[in-house]
XYZ file of C-alpha atoms in Angstrom:
142
model
C -42.756 108.099 80.200
C -45.666 110.414 79.923
C -48.526 109.808 77.723
C -50.977 112.475 76.908
C -54.524 111.134 76.243
C -57.599 113.283 75.442
C -59.839 113.753 78.296
C -63.019 111.895 78.055
C -66.233 112.367 80.005
C -65.896 108.745 81.351
C -62.897 109.851 83.242
C -63.574 112.392 86.057
C -61.217 115.174 87.044
C -59.825 113.110 89.830
C -58.366 110.798 87.442
C -55.826 113.174 85.998
C -52.903 110.969 87.040
C -54.493 108.080 85.011
C -54.564 110.394 82.018
C -50.850 111.186 82.278
C -49.598 107.772 83.403
C -50.848 104.502 82.110
C -51.738 101.531 84.462
C -48.542 99.763 83.383
C -46.345 102.545 84.481
C -48.028 102.855 87.913
C -47.746 99.091 88.553
C -44.045 98.906 87.503
C -43.236 101.971 89.854
C -45.072 100.222 92.774
C -43.283 97.050 92.133
C -39.912 98.745 92.007
C -40.660 100.596 95.338
C -41.713 97.329 97.010
C -38.417 95.578 95.892
C -36.380 98.424 97.293
C -38.436 98.469 100.449
C -37.802 94.917 101.007
C -34.132 95.024 100.320
C -33.595 98.074 102.623
C -35.654 96.704 105.662
C -33.647 96.065 108.653
C -35.271 92.642 109.257
C -34.172 91.470 105.896
C -30.561 92.559 106.061
C -27.854 90.159 106.796
C -25.377 91.129 109.467
C -22.446 89.519 107.965
C -22.610 91.642 104.711
C -19.734 93.995 104.852
C -20.276 95.745 101.650
C -23.312 97.368 100.087
C -24.602 96.636 96.636
C -24.916 99.375 94.008
C -28.777 99.668 94.759
C -28.389 100.565 98.311
C -25.234 102.522 98.117
C -26.191 105.863 96.545
C -22.547 107.037 96.296
C -21.200 103.814 94.547
C -21.092 105.714 91.220
C -19.111 108.562 92.673
C -16.687 106.173 94.187
C -16.289 104.343 90.973
C -15.819 107.718 89.089
C -13.111 108.775 91.695
C -11.205 105.468 91.231
C -11.218 105.865 87.478
C -9.941 109.359 87.503
C -7.541 109.125 90.456
C -3.970 109.823 89.804
C -1.522 107.529 91.638
C -0.217 109.173 94.716
C 3.580 109.697 94.910
C 5.301 106.941 96.829
C 7.062 108.215 100.140
C 10.504 107.107 100.221
C 11.359 106.866 103.864
C 15.008 106.100 103.374
C 15.607 109.191 101.153
C 13.644 111.343 103.568
C 15.648 110.045 106.346
C 18.979 110.611 104.617
C 17.787 114.221 103.781
C 17.046 114.862 107.549
C 20.363 113.435 108.685
C 22.214 115.513 106.093
C 20.442 118.715 107.237
C 20.940 117.924 110.798
C 24.533 117.015 110.378
C 25.297 120.414 108.532
C 23.455 122.256 111.528
C 25.635 120.382 114.064
C 28.832 120.828 112.040
C 28.294 124.628 111.938
C 27.503 124.655 115.563
C 30.760 122.627 116.111
C 32.830 125.067 114.152
C 31.365 127.980 116.256
C 32.064 126.235 119.414
C 35.673 125.434 118.321
C 36.176 129.142 117.505
C 34.874 130.253 120.843
C 37.110 127.620 122.545
C 40.213 128.871 120.662
C 39.303 132.575 121.470
C 38.807 131.693 125.164
C 42.101 129.550 125.276
C 43.962 132.525 123.646
C 42.419 134.985 126.299
C 43.501 132.633 129.142
C 47.026 132.372 127.851
C 47.226 136.199 127.557
C 45.748 136.473 131.053
C 48.395 133.974 132.454
C 51.149 135.952 130.745
C 49.957 139.279 132.132
C 49.647 137.639 135.629
C 53.216 136.297 135.417
C 54.511 139.702 134.270
C 52.683 141.349 137.197
C 54.088 138.813 139.659
C 57.756 139.131 138.328
C 57.472 142.970 138.350
C 55.984 143.059 141.833
C 58.598 140.792 143.142
C 61.412 142.761 141.393
C 59.992 146.027 142.982
C 59.506 144.299 146.415
C 63.194 143.059 146.460
C 64.360 146.520 145.164
C 62.464 148.285 147.904
C 63.598 145.702 150.496
C 67.369 146.326 149.500
C 66.890 150.039 149.606
C 65.406 149.789 153.032
C 68.077 147.544 154.381
C 70.761 149.692 153.007
C 69.256 152.920 154.455
C 68.697 151.080 157.865
C 72.265 149.797 158.050
C 73.915 153.002 157.772
């Protein structure tokens, strides 16, 4: 509250503040500063006070504003998220199991084919061996 008063010769140039602000304003400002100084002084604080009042907490208004305009946070559904993780992991494991089965079937087929080739080779080798043995025995016996 600023009051403009005409400059009078009784008041000197050093009293310009008195011209702009009346005495009641100065005294009220001093009283307010003293009240705040007493409240904020460490010796006068109680240690068991966990919360600050709105005069000492300069961010109290912002906190109240944030609470008023804050949108509710979405609820995290742990069971649904767990089921989703289980589903995706199960799909991955099913795909891996299919690939493993396919490889196992291919390896089994290759093994059967290898055994078949080995048996054919063995029977052919034995047949040729016996045939050569008989031919040698026939030529030696003459």
